[in-house]
Short mmCIF file of C-alpha atoms and ligand atoms in Angstrom, two decimals:
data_model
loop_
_atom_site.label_atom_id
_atom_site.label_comp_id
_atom_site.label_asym_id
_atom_site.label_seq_id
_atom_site.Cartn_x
_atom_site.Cartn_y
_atom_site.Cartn_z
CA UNK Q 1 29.81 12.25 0.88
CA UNK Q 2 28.91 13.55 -2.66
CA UNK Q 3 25.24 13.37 -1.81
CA UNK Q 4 25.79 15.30 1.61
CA UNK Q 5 27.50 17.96 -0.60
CA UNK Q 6 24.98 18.27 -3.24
CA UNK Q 7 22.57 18.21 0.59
CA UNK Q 8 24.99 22.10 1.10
CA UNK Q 9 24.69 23.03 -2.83
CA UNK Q 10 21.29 23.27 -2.84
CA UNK Q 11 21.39 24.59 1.12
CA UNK Q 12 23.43 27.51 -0.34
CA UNK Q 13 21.07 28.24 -3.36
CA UNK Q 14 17.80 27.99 -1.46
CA UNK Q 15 19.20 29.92 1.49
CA UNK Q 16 19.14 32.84 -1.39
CA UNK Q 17 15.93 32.13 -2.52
CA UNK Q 18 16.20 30.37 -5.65
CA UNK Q 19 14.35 27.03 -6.42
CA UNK Q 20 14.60 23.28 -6.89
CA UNK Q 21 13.88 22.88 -10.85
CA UNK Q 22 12.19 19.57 -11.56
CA UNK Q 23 13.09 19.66 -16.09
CA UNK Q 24 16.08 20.63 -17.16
CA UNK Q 25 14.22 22.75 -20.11
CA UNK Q 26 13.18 25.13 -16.77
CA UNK Q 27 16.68 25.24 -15.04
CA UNK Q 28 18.53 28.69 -15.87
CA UNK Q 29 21.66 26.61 -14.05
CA UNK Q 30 22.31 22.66 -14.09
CA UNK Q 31 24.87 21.75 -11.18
CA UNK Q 32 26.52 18.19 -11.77
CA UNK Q 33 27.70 17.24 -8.49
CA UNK Q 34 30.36 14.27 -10.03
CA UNK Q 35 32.32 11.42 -9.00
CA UNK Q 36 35.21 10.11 -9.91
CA UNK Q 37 36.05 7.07 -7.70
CA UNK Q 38 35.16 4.78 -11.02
CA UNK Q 39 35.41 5.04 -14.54
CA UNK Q 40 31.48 4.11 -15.34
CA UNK Q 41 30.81 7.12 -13.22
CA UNK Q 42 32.93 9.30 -15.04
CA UNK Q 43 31.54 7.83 -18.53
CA UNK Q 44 28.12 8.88 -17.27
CA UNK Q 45 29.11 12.20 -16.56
CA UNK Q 46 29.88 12.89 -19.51
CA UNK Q 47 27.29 11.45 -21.48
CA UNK Q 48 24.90 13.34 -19.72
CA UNK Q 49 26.58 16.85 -20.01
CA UNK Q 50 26.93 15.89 -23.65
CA UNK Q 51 23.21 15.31 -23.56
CA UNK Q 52 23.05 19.50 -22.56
CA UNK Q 53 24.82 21.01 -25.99
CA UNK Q 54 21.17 21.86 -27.52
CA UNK Q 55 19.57 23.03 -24.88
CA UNK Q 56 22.07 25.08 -24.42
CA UNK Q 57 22.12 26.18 -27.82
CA UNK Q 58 18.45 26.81 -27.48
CA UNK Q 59 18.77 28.65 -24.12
CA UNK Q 60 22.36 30.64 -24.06
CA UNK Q 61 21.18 31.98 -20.78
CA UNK Q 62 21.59 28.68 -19.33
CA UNK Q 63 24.94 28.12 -17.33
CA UNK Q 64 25.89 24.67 -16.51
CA UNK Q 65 28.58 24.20 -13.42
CA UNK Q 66 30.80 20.90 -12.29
CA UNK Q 67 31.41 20.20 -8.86
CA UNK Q 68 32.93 17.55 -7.41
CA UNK Q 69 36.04 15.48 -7.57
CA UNK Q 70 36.23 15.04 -11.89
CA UNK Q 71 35.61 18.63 -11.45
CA UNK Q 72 38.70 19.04 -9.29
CA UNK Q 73 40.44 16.45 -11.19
CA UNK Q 74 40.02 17.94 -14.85
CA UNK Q 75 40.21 22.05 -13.66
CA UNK Q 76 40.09 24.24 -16.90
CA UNK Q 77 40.57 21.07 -19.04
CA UNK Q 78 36.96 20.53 -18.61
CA UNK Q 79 36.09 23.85 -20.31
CA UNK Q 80 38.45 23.40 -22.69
CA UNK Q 81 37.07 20.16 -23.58
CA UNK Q 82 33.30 21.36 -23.40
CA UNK Q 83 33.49 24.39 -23.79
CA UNK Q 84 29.61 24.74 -22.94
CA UNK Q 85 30.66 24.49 -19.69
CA UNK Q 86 30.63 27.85 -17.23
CA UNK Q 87 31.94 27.14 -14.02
CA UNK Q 88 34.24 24.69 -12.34
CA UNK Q 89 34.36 23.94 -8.41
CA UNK Q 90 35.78 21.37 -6.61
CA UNK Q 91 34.59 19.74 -3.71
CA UNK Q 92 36.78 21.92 -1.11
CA UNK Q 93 34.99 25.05 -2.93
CA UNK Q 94 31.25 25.09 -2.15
CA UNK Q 95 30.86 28.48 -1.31
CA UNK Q 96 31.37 29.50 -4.62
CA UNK Q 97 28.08 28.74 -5.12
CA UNK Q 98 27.24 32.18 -3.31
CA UNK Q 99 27.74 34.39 -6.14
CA UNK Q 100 27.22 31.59 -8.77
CA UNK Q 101 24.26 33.97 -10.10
CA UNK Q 102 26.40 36.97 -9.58
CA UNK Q 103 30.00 36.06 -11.18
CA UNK Q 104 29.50 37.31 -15.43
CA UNK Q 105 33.23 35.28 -15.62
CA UNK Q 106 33.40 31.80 -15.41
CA UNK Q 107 34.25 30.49 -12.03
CA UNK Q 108 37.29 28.14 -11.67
CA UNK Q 109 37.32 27.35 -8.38
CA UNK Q 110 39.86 24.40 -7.45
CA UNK Q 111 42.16 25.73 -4.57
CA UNK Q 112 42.55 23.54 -1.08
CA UNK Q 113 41.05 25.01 1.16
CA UNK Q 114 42.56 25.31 5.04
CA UNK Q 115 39.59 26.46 6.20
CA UNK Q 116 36.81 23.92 5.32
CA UNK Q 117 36.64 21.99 8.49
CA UNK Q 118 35.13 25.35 9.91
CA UNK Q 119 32.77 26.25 7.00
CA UNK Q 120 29.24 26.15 8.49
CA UNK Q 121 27.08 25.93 4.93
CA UNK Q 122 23.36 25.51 4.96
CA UNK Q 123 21.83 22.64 4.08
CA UNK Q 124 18.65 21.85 2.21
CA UNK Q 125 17.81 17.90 3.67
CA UNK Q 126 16.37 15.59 1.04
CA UNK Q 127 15.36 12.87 3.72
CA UNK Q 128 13.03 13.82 7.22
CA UNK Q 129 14.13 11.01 8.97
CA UNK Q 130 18.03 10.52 8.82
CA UNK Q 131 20.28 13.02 8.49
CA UNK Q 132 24.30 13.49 7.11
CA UNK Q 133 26.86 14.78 9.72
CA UNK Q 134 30.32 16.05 7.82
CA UNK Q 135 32.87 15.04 11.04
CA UNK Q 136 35.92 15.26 8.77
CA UNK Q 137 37.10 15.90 5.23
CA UNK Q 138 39.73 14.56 2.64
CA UNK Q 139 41.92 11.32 3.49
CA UNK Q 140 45.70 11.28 4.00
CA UNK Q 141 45.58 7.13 3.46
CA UNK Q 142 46.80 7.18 -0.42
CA UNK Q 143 45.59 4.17 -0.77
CA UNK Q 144 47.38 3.20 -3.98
CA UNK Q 145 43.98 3.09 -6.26
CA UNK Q 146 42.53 5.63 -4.85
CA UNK Q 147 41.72 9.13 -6.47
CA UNK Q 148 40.00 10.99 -3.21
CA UNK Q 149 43.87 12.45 -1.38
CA UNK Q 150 44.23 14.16 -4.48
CA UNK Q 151 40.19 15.67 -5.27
CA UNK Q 152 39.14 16.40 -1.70
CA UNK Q 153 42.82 16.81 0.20
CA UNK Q 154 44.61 16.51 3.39
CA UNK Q 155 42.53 14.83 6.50
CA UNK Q 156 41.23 17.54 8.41
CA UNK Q 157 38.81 17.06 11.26
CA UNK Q 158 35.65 19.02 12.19
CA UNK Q 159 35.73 20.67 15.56
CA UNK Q 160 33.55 18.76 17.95
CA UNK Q 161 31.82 21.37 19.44
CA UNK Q 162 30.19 22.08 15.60
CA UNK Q 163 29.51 18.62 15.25
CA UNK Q 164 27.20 18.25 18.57
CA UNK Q 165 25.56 21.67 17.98
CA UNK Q 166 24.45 20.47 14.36
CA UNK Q 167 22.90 16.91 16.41
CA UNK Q 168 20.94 19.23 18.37
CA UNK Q 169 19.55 21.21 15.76
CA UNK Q 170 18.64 18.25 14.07
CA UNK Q 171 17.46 16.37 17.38
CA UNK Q 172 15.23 19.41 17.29
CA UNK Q 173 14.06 18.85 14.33
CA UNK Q 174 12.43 15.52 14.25
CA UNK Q 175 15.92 13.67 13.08
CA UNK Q 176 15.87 10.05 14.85
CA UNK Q 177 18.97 9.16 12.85
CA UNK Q 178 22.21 10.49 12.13
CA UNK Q 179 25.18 9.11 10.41
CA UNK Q 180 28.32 10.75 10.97
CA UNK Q 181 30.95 11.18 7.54
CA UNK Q 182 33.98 10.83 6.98
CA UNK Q 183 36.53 9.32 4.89
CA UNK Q 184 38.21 7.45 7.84
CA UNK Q 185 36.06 8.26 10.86
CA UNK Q 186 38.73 6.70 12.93
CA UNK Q 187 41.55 9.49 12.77
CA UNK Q 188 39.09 11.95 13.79
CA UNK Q 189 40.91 14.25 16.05
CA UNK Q 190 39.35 17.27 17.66
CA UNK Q 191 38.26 17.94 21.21
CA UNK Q 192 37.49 14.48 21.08
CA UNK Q 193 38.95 11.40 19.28
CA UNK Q 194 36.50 9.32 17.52
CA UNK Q 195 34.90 6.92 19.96
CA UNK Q 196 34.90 9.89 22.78
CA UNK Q 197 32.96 11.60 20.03
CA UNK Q 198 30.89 8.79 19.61
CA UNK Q 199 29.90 9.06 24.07
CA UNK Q 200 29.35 12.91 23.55
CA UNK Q 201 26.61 12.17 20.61
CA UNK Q 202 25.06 9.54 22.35
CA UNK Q 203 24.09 11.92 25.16
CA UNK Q 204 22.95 15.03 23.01
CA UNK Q 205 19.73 15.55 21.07
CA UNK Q 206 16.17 13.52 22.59
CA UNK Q 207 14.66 12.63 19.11
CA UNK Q 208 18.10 10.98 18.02
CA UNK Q 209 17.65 7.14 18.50
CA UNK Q 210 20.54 6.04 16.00
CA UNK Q 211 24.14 6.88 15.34
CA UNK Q 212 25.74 5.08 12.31
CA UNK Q 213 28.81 5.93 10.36
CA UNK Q 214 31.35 5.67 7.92
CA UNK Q 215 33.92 4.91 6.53
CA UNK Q 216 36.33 3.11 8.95
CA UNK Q 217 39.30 2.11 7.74
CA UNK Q 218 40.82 -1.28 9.38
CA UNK Q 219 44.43 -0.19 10.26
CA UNK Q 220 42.49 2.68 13.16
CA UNK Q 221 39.65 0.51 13.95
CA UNK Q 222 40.39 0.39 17.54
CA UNK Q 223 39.38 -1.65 20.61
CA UNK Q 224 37.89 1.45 22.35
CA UNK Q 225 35.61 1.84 19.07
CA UNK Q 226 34.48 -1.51 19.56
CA UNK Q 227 33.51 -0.90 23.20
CA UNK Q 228 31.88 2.43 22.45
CA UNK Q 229 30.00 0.24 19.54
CA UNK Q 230 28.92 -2.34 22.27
CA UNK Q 231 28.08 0.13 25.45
CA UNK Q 232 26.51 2.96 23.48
CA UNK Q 233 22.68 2.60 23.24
CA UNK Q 234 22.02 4.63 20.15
CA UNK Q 235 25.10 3.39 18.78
CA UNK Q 236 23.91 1.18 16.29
CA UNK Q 237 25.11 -2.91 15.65
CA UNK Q 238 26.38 -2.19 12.02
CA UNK Q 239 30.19 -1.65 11.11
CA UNK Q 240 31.35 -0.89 7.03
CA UNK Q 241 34.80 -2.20 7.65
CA UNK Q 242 36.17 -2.38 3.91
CA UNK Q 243 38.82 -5.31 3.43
CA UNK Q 244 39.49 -5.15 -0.40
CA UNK Q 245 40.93 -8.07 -0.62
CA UNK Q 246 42.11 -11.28 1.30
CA UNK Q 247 45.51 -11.48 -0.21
CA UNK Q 248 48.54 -10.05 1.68
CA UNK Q 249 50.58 -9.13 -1.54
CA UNK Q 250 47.62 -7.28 -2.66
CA UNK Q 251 46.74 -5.47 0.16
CA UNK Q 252 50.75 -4.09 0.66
CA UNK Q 253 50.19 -3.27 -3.28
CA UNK Q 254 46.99 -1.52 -1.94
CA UNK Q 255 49.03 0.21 0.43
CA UNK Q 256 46.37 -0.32 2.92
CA UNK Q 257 48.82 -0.75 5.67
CA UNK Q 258 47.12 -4.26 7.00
CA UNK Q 259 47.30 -7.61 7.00
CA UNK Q 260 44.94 -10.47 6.45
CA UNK Q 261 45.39 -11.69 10.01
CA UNK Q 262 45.47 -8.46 11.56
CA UNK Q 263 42.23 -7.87 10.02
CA UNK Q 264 40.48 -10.74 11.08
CA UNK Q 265 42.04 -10.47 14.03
CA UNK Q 266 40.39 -7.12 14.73
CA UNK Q 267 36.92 -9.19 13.11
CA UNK Q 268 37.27 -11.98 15.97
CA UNK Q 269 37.12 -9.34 18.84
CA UNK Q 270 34.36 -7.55 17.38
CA UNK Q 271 32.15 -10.72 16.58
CA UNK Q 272 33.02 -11.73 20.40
CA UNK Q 273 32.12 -8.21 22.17
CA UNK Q 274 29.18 -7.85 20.23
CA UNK Q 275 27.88 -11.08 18.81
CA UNK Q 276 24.93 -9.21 17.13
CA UNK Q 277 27.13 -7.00 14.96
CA UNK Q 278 26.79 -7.10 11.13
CA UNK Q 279 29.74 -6.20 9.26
CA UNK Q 280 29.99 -5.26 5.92
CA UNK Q 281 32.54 -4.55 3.87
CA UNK Q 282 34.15 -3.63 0.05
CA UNK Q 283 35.80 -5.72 -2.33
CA UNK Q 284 38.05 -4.56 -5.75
CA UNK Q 285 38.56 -7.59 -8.08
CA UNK Q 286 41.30 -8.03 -10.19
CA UNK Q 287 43.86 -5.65 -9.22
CA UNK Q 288 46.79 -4.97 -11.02
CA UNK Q 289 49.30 -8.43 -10.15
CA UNK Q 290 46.21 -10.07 -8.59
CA UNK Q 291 46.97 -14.13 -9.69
CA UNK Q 292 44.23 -17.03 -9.20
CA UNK Q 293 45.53 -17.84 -6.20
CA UNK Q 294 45.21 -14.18 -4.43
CA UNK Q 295 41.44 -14.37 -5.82
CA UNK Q 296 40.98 -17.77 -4.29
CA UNK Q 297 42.39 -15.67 -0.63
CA UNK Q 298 39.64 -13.60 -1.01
CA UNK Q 299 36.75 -16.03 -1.79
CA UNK Q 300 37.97 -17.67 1.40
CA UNK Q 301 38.20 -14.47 3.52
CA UNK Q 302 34.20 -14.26 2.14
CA UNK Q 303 33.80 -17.64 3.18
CA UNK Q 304 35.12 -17.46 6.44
CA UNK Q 305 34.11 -13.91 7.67
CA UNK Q 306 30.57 -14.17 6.61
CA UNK Q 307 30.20 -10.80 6.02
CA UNK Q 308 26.09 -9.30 6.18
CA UNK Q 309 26.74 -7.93 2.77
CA UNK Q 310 29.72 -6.19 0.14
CA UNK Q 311 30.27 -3.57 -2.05
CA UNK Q 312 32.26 -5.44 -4.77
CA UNK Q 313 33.79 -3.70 -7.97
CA UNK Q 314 36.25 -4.16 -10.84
CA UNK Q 315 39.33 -3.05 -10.02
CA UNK Q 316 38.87 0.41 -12.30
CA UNK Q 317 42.49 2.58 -13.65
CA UNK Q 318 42.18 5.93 -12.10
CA UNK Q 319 44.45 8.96 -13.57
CA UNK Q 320 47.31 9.96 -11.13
CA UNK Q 321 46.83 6.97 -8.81
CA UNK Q 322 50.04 4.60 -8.12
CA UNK Q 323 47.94 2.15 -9.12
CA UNK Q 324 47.11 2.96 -12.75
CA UNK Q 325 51.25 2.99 -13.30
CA UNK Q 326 51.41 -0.65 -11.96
CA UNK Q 327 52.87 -3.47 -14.27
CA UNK Q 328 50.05 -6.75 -14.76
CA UNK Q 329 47.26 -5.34 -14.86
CA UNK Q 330 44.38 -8.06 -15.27
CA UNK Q 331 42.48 -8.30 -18.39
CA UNK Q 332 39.10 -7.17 -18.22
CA UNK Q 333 37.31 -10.76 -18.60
CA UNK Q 334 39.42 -12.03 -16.23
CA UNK Q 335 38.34 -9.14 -13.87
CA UNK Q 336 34.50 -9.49 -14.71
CA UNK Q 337 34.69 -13.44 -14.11
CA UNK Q 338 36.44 -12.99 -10.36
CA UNK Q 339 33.68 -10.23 -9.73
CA UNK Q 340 30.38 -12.66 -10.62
CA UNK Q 341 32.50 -15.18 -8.35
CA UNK Q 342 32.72 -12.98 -5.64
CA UNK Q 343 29.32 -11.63 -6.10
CA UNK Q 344 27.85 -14.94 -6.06
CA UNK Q 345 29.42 -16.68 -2.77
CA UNK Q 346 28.39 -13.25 -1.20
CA UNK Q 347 24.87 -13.13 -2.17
CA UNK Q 348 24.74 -16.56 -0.81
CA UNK Q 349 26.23 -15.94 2.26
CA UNK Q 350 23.57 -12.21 2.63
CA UNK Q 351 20.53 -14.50 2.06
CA UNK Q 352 21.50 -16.89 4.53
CA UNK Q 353 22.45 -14.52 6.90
CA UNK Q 354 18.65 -12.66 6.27
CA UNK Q 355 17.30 -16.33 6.78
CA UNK Q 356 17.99 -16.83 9.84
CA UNK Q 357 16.49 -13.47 11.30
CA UNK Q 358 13.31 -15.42 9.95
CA UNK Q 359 11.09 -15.40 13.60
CA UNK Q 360 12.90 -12.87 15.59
CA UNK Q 361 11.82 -9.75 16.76
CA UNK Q 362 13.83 -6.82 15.45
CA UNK Q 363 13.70 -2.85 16.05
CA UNK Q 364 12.85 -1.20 12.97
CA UNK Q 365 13.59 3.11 11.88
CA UNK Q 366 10.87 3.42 9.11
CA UNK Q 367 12.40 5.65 6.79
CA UNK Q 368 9.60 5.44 3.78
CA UNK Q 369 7.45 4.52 1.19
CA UNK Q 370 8.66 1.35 -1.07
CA UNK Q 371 9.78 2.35 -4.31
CA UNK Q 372 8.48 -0.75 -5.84
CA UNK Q 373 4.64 -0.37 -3.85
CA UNK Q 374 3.31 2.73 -2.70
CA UNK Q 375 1.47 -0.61 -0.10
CA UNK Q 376 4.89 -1.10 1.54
CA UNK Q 377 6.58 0.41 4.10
CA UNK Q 378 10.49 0.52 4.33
CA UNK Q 379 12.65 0.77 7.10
CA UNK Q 380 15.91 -0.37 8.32
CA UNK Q 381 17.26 -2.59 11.71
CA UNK Q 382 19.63 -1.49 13.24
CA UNK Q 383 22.23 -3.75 11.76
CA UNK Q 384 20.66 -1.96 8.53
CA UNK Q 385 19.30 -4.37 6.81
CA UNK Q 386 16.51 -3.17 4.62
CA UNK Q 387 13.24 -4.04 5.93
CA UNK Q 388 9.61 -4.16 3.61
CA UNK Q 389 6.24 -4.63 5.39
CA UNK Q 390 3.00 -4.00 3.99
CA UNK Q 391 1.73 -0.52 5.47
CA UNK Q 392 -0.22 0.45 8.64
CA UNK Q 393 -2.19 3.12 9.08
CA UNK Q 394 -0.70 3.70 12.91
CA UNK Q 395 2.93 3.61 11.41
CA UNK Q 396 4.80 6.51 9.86
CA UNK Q 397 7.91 7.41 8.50
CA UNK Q 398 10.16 8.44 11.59
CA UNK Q 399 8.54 5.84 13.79
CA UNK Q 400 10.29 2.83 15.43
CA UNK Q 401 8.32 -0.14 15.85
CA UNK Q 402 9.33 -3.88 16.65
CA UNK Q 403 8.62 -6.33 13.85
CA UNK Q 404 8.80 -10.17 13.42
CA UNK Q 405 10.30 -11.12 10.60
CA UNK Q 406 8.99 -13.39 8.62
CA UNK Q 407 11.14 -13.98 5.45
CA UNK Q 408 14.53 -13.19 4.73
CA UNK Q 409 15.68 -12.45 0.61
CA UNK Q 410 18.62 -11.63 -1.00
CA UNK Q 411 18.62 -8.12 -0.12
CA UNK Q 412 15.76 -7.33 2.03
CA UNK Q 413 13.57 -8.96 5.10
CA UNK Q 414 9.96 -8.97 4.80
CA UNK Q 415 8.23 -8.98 8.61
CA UNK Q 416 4.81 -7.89 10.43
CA UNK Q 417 4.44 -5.02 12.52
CA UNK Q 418 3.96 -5.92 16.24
CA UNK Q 419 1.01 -3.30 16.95
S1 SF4 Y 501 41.17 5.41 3.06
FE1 SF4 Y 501 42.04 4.80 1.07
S2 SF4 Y 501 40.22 4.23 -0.13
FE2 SF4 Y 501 39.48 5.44 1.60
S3 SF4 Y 501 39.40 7.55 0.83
FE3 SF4 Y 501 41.39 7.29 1.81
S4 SF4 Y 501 42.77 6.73 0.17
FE4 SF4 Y 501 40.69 6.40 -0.60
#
């Protein structure tokens, strides 16, 4: 979400002709487009900014500007506490960034806004091949550790007809991906509820081969999702489906309105209507109360969903969540060891999972260049698993080509092109 919105920053900024700086020393403004969903994020925030101070000193025409949810979170706090800082905006206030150049006050820009689901900003695309799709904004979940009800507001949906106009624009130009956002993609409520959104894409736009997205949360995660999942052929075989944890006294603590059973319950229909599906998911260890024993419910929840792959984290203390009030909260040792357990029967369970694609045939989106070898291609399946071969002259970013795939790591599958 916060890359798709720095995606309409720099749409707004180019659209009036000013450029991309590559060194801060050339910048005459430096945007920090922040998150606040952890605490090492926020640290990092500010040890960059702190980082500005002299060349700001040595360049007072420099203005510096915050967006994004600490931005929303802090308000005029943040210039009191740095005063270096010129403007403020949060997330629900990108079009500030109009008269950014303009404004000789600073901006403090922090107000919901009603409106935003039918703001149509420009957007300046850092990828050729895959594109972002805004479908909704804010959450109304309040999940009880969660900061995002309070920095980016009330769930508000995007009007369908916007969102398959924008698929054919980017159909027509050259997309072959899209992946559709939203905080929970299953209350999306327009024209069209989510999977009837889902049919409409899957009709629109030539070029477009795949349609991914997320986040869906597991309480709306419906059986007419799964059978749009499992009938739609640019659909792809990839669901995020974030369980948190395995324990039911955690998740009611959560407040994520689930249990353990209805969960996998939900799991067992999907792994049965579509037996090629890979499901990933999120993890938070040591929430507040969390005991050995709900720990040990998740391990086994790992153990016996097999998921393709987590996002695990230390339960982190974020200001003006329920959660940060709570009594017993776990020690940070404690925290660290659950996560390298968690971490480590998952990585286990992802590199088996990659071994035994070894020898099949898979469809591959080539998306790039490796990062590690400018020799190596990179692509994903469609269950998005990250793909490396070594590169062809015939083969291109954009293109799809079948591969067999010959080895299967940790975090990646190695294959041959079949050309
Ligand atoms: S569903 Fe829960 S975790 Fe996700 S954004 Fe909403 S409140 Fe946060």
């Amino acid at each position: 979400m916060n890359v798709h919105d720095s995606e309409k920053i720099a749409g707004i900024l180019t659209a009036k002709n000013y450029e991309l700086a590559y060194n801060p020393n050339e910048a005459d403004l430096i945007i920090f487009n922040t998150c606040s969903i952890r605490q090492k994020a926020e640290q990092k925030f500010y040890s960059q900014l702190g980082k500005l101070k002299i060349l700001k000193k040595k360049n007072p025409k420099l203005k510096i500007a915050v967006a994004g949810c600490i931005a929303q979170q802090e308000g005029d706090n943040l210039i009191k506490k740095v005063p270096y800082v010129d403007h403020v905006l949060g997330p629900q206030n990108l079009e500030f960034f109009n008269n950014i150049f303009e404004e000789k006050e600073k901006i403090l820009a922090l107000e919901e806004n009603p409106h935003l689901q039918y703001l149509e900003l420009p957007i300046k695309r850092i990828d050729k091949v895959k594109a972002f799709v805004n479908i909704m904004y804010g959450c109304d979940n309040f999940c009880s550790y969660c900061i995002v009800p309070f920095t980016r507001g009330r769930e508000r949906s995007r009007p369908s007809s916007a969102i398959i106009k924008e698929v054919k624009q980017l159909s027509e130009q050259g997309f072959k991906e899209v992946i559709l956002l939203g905080q929970n993609v299953n209350s999306y409520k327009s024209q069209y509820d989510f999977p009837g959104l889902l049919r409409e894409l899957n009709r629109v736009g030539e070029n477009i081969k795949r349609i991914r997205f997320v986040t869906s949360h597991p309480k709306d995660f419906s059986l007419d999702l799964i059978h749009a999942i499992r009938d739609l052929d640019k659909v792809c075989e990839h669901i995020h489906l974030p369980l948190q944890s395995g324990s039911d006294k955690i998740l009611e603590l959560m407040n994520r309105k689930y249990s353990f059973k209805e969960y996998m319950k939900k799991i067992e229909i999907l792994k049965k209507e579509i037996p090629n599906i890979a499901i990933t998911s999120d993890i938070i260890s040591g929430f507040p109360q969390e005991t050995e024993e709900d720990h040990k419910q998740t391990i086994n929840a790992l153990r016996e969903i097999e998921f393709d792959g987590i996002f695990a984290f230390k339960f982190s203390k974020r200001r003006g969540t329920k959660a940060s009030q709570m009594e017993g909260h776990i020690a940070e040792e404690v925290k660290s060891e659950r996560l390298s357990e968690i971490l480590k029967i998952q990585d286990e369970i992802t590199e088996r999972k990659n071994k035994e694609l070894e020898g099949t045939i898979q469809e591959i989106l080539i998306e790039g260049f490796s990062e590690k070898s400018a020799d190596q291609l990179t692509g994903r399946t469609r269950t998005n698993k990250i793909f490396v071969s070594q590169k062809s002259n015939k083969i291109l970013p954009g293109d799809i080509v079948k591969a067999l795939i010959i080895k299967g790591n940790k975090h990646s599958i190695f294959g041959n092109f079949l050309i």
